[in-house]
Coordinates of C-alpha atoms in Angstrom, one line a residue:
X193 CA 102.4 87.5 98.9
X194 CA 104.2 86.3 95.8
X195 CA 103.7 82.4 95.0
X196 CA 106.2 82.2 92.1
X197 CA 109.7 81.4 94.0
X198 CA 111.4 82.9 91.3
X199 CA 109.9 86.1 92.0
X200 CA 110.1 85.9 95.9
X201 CA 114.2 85.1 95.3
X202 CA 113.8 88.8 92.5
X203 CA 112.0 90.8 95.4
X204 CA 114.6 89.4 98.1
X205 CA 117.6 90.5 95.6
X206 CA 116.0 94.2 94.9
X207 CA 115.3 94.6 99.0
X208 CA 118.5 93.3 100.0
X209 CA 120.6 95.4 97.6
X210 CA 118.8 98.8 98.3
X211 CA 117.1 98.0 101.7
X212 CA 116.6 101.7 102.2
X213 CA 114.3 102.0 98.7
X214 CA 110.8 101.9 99.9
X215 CA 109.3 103.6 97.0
X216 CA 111.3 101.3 94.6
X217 CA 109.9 98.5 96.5
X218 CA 106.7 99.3 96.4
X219 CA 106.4 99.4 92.7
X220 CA 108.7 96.5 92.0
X221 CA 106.5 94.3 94.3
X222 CA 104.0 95.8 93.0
X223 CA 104.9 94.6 89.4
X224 CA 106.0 91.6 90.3
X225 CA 102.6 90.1 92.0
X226 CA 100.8 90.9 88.7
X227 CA 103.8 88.7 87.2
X228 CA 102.8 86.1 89.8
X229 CA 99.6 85.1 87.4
X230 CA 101.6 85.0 84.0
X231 CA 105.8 83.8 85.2
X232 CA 105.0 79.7 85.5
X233 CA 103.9 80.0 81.7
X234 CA 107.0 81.4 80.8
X235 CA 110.1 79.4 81.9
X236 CA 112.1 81.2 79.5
X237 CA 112.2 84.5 81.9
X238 CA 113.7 82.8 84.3
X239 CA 116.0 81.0 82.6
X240 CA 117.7 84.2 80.9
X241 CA 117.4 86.3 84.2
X242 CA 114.9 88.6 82.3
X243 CA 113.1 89.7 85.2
X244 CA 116.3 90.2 87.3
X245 CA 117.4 92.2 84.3
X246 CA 114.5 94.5 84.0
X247 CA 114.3 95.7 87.8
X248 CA 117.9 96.5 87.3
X249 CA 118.4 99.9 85.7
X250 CA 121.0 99.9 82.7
X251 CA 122.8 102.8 84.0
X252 CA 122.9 105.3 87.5
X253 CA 124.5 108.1 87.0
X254 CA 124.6 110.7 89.8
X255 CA 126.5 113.9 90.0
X256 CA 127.4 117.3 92.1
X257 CA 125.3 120.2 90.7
X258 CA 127.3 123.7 91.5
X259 CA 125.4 127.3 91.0
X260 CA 126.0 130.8 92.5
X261 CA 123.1 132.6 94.2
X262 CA 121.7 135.9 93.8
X263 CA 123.7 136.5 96.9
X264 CA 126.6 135.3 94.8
X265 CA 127.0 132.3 96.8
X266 CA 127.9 128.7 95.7
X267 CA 125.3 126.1 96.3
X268 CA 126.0 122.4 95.7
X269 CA 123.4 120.0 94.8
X270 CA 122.3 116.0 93.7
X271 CA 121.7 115.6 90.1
X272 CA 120.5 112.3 89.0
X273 CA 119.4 110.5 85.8
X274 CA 118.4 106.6 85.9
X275 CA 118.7 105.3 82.2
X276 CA 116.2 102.5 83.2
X277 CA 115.8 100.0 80.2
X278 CA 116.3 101.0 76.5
X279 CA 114.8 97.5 74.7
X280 CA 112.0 99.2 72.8
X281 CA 113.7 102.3 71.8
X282 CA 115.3 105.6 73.5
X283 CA 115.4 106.0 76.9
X284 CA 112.4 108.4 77.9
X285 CA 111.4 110.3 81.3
X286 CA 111.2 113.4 82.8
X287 CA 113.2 115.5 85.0
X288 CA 112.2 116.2 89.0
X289 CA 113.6 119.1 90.7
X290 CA 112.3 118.6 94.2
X291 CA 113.7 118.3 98.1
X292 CA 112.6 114.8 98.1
X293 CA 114.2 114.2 95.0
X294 CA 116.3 111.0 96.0
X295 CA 117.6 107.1 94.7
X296 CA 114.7 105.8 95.7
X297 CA 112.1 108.2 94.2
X298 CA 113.8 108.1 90.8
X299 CA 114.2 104.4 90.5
X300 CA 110.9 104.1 91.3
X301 CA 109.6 106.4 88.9
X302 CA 111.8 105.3 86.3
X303 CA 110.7 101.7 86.8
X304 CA 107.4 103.0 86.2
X305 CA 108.1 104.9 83.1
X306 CA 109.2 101.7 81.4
X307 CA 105.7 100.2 81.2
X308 CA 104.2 103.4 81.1
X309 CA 106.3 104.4 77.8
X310 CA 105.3 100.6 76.8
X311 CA 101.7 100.6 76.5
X312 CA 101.9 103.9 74.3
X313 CA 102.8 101.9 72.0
X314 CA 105.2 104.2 70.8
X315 CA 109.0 103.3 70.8
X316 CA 110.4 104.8 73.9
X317 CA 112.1 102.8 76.7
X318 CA 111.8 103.7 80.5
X319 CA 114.0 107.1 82.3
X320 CA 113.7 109.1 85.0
X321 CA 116.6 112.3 86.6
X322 CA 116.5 115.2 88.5
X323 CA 117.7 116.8 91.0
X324 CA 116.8 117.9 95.3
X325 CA 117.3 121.4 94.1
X326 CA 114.0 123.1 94.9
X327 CA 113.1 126.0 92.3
X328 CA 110.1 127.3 95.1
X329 CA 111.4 130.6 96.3
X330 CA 114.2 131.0 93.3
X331 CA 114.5 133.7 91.4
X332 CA 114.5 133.2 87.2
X333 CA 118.1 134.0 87.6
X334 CA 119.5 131.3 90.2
X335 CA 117.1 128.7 88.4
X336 CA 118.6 129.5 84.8
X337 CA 122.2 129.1 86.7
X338 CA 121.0 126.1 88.3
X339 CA 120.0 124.5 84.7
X340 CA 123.3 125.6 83.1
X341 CA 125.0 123.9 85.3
X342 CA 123.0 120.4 85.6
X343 CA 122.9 120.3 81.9
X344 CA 126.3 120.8 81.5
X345 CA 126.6 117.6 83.2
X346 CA 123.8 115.7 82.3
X347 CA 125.0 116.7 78.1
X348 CA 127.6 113.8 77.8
X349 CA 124.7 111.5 78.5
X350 CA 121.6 112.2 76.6
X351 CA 120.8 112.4 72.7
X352 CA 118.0 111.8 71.0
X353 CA 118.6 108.7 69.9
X354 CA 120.1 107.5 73.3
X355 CA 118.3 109.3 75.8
X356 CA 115.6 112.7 75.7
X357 CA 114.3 113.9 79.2
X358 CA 111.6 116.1 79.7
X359 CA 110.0 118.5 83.0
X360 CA 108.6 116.7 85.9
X361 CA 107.6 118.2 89.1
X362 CA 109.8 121.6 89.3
X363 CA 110.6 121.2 85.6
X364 CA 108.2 123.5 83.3
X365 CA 108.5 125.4 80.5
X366 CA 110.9 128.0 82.3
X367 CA 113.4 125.1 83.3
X368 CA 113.2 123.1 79.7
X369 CA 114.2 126.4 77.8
X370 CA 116.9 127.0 80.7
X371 CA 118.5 123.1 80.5
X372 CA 117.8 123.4 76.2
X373 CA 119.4 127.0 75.6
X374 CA 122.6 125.1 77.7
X375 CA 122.3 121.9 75.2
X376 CA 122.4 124.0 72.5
X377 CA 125.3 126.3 73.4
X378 CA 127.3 123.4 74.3
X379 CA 126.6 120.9 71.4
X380 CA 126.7 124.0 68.6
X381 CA 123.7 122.4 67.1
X382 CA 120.0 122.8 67.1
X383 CA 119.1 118.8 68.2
X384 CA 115.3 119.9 69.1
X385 CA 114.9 116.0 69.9
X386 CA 116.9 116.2 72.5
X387 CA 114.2 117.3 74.8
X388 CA 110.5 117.7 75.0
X389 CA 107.9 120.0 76.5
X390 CA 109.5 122.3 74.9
X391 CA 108.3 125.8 74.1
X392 CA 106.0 126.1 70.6
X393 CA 108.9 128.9 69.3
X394 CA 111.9 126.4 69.7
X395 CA 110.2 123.0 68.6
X396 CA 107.7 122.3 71.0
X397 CA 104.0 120.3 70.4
X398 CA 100.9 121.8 70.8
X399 CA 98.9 120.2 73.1
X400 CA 102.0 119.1 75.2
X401 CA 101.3 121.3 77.8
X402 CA 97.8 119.7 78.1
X403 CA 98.3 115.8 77.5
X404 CA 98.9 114.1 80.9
X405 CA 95.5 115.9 82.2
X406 CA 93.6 115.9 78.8
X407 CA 94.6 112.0 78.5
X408 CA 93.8 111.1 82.1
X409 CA 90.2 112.0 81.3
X410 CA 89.9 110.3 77.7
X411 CA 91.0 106.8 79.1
X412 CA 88.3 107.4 82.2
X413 CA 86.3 108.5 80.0
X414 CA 86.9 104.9 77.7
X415 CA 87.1 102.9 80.9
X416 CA 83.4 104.3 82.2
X417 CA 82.2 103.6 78.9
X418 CA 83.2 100.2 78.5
X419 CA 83.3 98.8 81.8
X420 CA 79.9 100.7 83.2
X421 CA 78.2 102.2 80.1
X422 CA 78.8 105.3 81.6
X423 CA 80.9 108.7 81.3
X424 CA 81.3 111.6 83.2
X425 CA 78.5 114.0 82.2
X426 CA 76.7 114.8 85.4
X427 CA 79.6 113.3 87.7
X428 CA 81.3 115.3 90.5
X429 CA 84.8 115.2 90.7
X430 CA 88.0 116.3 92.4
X431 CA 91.1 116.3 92.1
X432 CA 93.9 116.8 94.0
X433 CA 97.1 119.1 93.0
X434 CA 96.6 122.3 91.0
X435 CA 99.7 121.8 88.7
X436 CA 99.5 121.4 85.2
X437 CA 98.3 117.7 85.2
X438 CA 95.2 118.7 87.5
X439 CA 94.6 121.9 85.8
X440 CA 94.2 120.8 82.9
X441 CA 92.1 117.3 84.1
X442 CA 89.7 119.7 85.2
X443 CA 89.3 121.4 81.9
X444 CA 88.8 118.1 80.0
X445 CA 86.3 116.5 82.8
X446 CA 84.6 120.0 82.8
X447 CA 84.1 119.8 78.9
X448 CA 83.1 116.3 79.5
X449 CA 80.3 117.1 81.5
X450 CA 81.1 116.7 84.9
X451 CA 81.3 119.2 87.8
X452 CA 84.4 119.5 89.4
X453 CA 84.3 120.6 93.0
X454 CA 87.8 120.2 94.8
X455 CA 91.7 121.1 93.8
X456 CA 94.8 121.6 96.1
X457 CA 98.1 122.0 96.6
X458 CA 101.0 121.4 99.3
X459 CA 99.4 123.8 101.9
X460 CA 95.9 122.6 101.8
X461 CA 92.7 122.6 99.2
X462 CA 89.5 124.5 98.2
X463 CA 86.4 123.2 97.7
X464 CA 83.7 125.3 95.6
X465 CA 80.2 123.6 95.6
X466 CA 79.3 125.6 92.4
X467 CA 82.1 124.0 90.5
X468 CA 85.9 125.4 89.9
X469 CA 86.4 128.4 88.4
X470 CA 89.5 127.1 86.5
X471 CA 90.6 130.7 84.8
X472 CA 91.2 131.8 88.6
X473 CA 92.9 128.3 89.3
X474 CA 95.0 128.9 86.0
X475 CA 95.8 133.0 86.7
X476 CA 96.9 131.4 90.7
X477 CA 99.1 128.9 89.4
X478 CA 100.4 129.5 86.1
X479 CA 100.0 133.6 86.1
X480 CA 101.8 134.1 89.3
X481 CA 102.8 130.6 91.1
X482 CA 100.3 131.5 93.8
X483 CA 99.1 129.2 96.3
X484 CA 95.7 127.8 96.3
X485 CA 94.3 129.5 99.2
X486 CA 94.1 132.8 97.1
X487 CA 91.0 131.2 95.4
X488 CA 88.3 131.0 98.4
X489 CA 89.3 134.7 98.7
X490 CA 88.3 135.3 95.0
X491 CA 85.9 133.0 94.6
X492 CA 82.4 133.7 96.4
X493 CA 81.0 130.6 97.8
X494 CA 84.0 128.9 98.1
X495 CA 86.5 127.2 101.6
X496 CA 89.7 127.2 101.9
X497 CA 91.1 124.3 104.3
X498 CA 94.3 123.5 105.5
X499 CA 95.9 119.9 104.8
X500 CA 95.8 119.0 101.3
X501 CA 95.1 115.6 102.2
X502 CA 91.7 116.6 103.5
X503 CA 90.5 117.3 100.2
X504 CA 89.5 113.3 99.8
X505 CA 86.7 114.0 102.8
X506 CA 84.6 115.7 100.4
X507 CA 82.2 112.9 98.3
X508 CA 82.7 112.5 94.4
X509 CA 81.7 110.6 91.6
X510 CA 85.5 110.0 89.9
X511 CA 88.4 110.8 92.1
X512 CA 91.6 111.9 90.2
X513 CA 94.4 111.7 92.5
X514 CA 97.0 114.2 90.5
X515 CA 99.3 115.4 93.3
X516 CA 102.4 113.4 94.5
X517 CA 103.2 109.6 95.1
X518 CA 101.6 107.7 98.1
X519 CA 98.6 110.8 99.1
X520 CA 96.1 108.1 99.4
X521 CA 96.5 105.7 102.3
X522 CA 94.2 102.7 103.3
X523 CA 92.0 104.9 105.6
X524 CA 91.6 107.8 103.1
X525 CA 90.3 104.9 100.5
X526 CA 88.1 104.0 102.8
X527 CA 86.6 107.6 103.1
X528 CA 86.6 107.7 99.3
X529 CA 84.2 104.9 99.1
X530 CA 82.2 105.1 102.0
X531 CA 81.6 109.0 100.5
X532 CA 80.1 107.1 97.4
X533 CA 83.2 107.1 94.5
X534 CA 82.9 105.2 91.7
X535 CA 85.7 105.5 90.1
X536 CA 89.3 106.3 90.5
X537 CA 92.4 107.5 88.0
X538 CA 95.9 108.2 88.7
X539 CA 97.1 111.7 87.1
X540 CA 99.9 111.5 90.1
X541 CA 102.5 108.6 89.5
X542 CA 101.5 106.1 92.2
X543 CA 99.1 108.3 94.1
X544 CA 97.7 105.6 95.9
X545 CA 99.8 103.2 98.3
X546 CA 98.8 99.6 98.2
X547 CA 96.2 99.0 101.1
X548 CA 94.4 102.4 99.2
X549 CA 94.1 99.9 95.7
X550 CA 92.9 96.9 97.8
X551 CA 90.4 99.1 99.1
X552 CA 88.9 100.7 95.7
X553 CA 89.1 97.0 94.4
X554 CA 87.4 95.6 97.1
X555 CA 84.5 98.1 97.0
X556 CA 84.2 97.6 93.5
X557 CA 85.3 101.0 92.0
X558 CA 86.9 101.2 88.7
X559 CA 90.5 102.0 89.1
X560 CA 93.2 102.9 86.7
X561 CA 96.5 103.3 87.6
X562 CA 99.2 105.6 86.6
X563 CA 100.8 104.1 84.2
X564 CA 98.2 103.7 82.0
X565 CA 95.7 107.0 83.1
X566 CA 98.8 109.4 82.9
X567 CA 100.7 107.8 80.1
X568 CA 99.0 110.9 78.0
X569 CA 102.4 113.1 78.6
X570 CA 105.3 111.1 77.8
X571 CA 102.8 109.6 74.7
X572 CA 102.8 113.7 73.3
X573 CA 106.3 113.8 74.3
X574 CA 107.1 111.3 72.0
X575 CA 105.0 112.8 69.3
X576 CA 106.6 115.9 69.8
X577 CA 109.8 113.8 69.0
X578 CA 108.5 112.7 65.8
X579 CA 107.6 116.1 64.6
X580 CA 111.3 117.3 65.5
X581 CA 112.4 114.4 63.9
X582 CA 110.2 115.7 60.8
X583 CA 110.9 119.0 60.8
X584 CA 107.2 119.7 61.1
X585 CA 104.2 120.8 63.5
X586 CA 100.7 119.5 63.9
X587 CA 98.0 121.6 64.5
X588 CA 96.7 121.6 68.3
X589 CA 93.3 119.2 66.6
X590 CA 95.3 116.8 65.0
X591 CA 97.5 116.0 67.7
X592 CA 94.4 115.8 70.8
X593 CA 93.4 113.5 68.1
X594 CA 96.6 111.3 68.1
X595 CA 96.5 111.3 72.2
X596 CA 92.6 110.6 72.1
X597 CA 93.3 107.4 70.0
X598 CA 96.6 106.5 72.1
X599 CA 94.7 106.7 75.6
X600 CA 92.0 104.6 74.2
X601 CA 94.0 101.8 73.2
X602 CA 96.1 101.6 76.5
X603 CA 92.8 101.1 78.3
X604 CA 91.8 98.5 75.5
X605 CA 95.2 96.8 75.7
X606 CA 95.2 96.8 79.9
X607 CA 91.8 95.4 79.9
X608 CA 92.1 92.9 77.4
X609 CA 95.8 91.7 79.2
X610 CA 93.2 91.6 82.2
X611 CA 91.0 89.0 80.9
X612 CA 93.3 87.2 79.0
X613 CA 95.4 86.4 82.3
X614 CA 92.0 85.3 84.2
X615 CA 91.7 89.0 86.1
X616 CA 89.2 90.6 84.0
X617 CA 88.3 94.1 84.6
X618 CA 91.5 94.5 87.2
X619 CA 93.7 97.2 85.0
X620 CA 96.5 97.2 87.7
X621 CA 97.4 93.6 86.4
X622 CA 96.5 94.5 82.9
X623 CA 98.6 97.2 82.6
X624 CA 101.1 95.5 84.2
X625 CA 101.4 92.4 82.3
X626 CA 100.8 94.4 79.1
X627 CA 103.4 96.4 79.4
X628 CA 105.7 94.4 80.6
X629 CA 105.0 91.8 77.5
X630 CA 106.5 94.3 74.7
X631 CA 109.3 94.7 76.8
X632 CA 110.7 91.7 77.6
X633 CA 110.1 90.2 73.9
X634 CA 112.4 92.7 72.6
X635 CA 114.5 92.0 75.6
X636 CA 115.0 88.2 74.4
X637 CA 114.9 88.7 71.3
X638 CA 118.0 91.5 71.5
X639 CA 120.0 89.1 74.1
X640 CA 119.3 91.7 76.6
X641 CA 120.2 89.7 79.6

């Protein structure tokens, strides 16, 4: 329950406006109780409307999406992009091509991405677009005709100094050349800033394709270290999805030391006792967009189960939580704890729905949330940015090395926000206030209002 009643009359405002906006509720409200410890300090925010400002996006723009079939059809779809806040730089976030793809969802995630792009430290402000066309089931043809056409839209409102999207859930390498190719034709220009996650021949990073997993596990890694003198050699672990971010998790917890037992997907989830074979997890998903169940019939020794949200019955050390938004409830925390956990990190962009954080915090596990433990994408997309910007590459070493540091210092900078604000060790708050901070100085100090 928010004490401050300037924050109770924000929340009212953001429910009242969009009452149907559960997920965008849940994040603002979420924001807004770490607020709660900080707002009586500053009576400037709410004399300038700054926080009524910053859960307002800057722009909504929404448009029809047209593309013929293979059946030589026309389908009609939503295309979205929500230019959040743009304070501390360009507007930055990736695109979602999903069935759930809604308002809500992209406000949400958008909202997020501002304090996630924050505590980078790098100078990109908060984005998010996309679209409920689902590229499952699609050939490379009707997606490519799909991305022509959203980008042909989505054109007039991006640029790299104004706005630079990258993939998201449905959006990988296949979809970024498909929406860049259409940039390109229609700008007459090479603008490789315009996007990132783009592919190494046309002005992508190395080690893009790797950062949100590899930089979930450095900040664990930090946050065992300094807040249990601990790390994860030994540890069991799983993690839910078997997308890129949980793919390559596993590699980096694997390297790490640990032993991870558990990955799924939509359908349901394996569990292999021996630890994951991750080549025949890669070949599934990224060789052939398989689904999961394909392992326990390659794997000897391993189960297949259907239900992906089964896979948190199985005890861990460090649970990573890299699927979709609100997978762990209240009662699946509970499991997580009693099973013996000691840690949890969001690779997923809120994973866990409230009650679930309560939970970890009560029981005393370390938890990092998503907007610092999965900031490790959008921080390489922006140094993918800087390289375009440079006309230059990194090599694949000094890059890890950039997003080593970077994770590092967003735990550091959560956890010291955490004790300076009288909630030591709690990095929801920390990251939170933290975040926010950077923000709304530049906000004042602009006479963003």
């Amino acid at each position: 329950m928010l004490k401050s009643e300037y924050l109770q009359r924000v929340y009212s405002q953001v429910v009242t406006r969009d009452p149907e906006q559960k997920e965008f509720h849940q994040a603002v409200l979420e924001v807004l109780e770490s607020l709660d410890l900080i707002v009586d300090k500053h009576p400037e925010y709410e004399a300038n409307g700054v926080i009524e400002s910053f859960v307002e996006p800057e722009r909504i723009v929404s448009f029809r999406v047209p593309w013929v079939d293979d059946a030589g059809k026309v389908q009609v779809n939503r295309g979205y992009r929500i230019q959040f806040n743009s304070a501390i730089g360009p507007y930055k976030g990736g695109l979602r091509f999903h069935p759930t793809v809604n308002l809500s969802i992209l406000k949400f995630l958008g909202f997020e991405q501002i304090l996630k792009n924050s505590l980078t430290g790098l100078p990109i402000g908060g984005a998010k677009g996309g679209s409920d066309f689902d590229p499952k089931g699609k050939s490379d043809a009707e997606v490519m005709r799909f991305c022509q056409s959203f980008m042909t839209e989505l054109s007039r409102h991006i640029g790299q100094f104004t706005d630079v999207p990258a993939g998201d859930i449905g959006v990988g390498g296949r979809e970024i050349g498909y929406l860049f190719g259409q940039y390109r034709r229609i700008r007459d220009a090479h603008e490789a800033g315009i996007l990132t996650g783009k592919g190494l021949a046309y002005g992508g990073s190395l080690a893009r394709t790797e950062a949100t997993g590899f930089g979930l596990c450095y900040l664990t890694q930090e946050m065992l270290k300094c807040m249990k003198n601990d790390s994860f050699s030994g540890k069991t672990v799983v993690i839910s999805g078997s997308g890129n971010v949980a793919i390559f998790a596993c590699q980096k917890a694997t390297e790490l030391g640990a032993k991870v037992v558990a990955m799924s997907d939509s359908n349901g989830y394996i569990h292999d006792p021996n630890g994951i074979n991750l080549d025949v997890v890669k070949d599934i998903k990224l060789g052939h967009r398989g689904r999961i169940k394909e392992y326990a019939d390659r794997v000897a020794g391993s189960t297949y189960a259907e239900g992906f949200r089964g896979i948190w019955t199985i005890p861990c050390d460090i649970a990573l939580p890299c699927a979709t938004q609100n997978e762990i409830d209240g009662e699946i925390a509970k499991t997580i704890v009693k099973n013996g956990a000691m840690a949890v990190a969001e690779g997923a962009n809120m994973p866990s729905r409230p009650e679930a954080i309560h939970e970890f915090q009560a029981a005393g596990l370390l938890f990092a949330p998503a907007k610092a433990a999965n900031a490790g994408g959008v921080a390489t997309s922006a140094l993918e940015m800087s390289q375009n910007s440079m006309r230059y590459s990194w090599t694949f070493e000094e890059v890890d090395a950039k997003l080593k540091e970077i994770m590092e210092n967003i735990f550091h900078n959560a956890y010291d926000a955490s004790v300076e604000c009288g909630a030591a060790g709690d990095l929801v708050v920390g990251a939170n206030i933290a975040g926010f901070k950077k923000v709304v100085d530049a906000m004042l100090a602009q006479g963003i209002v």
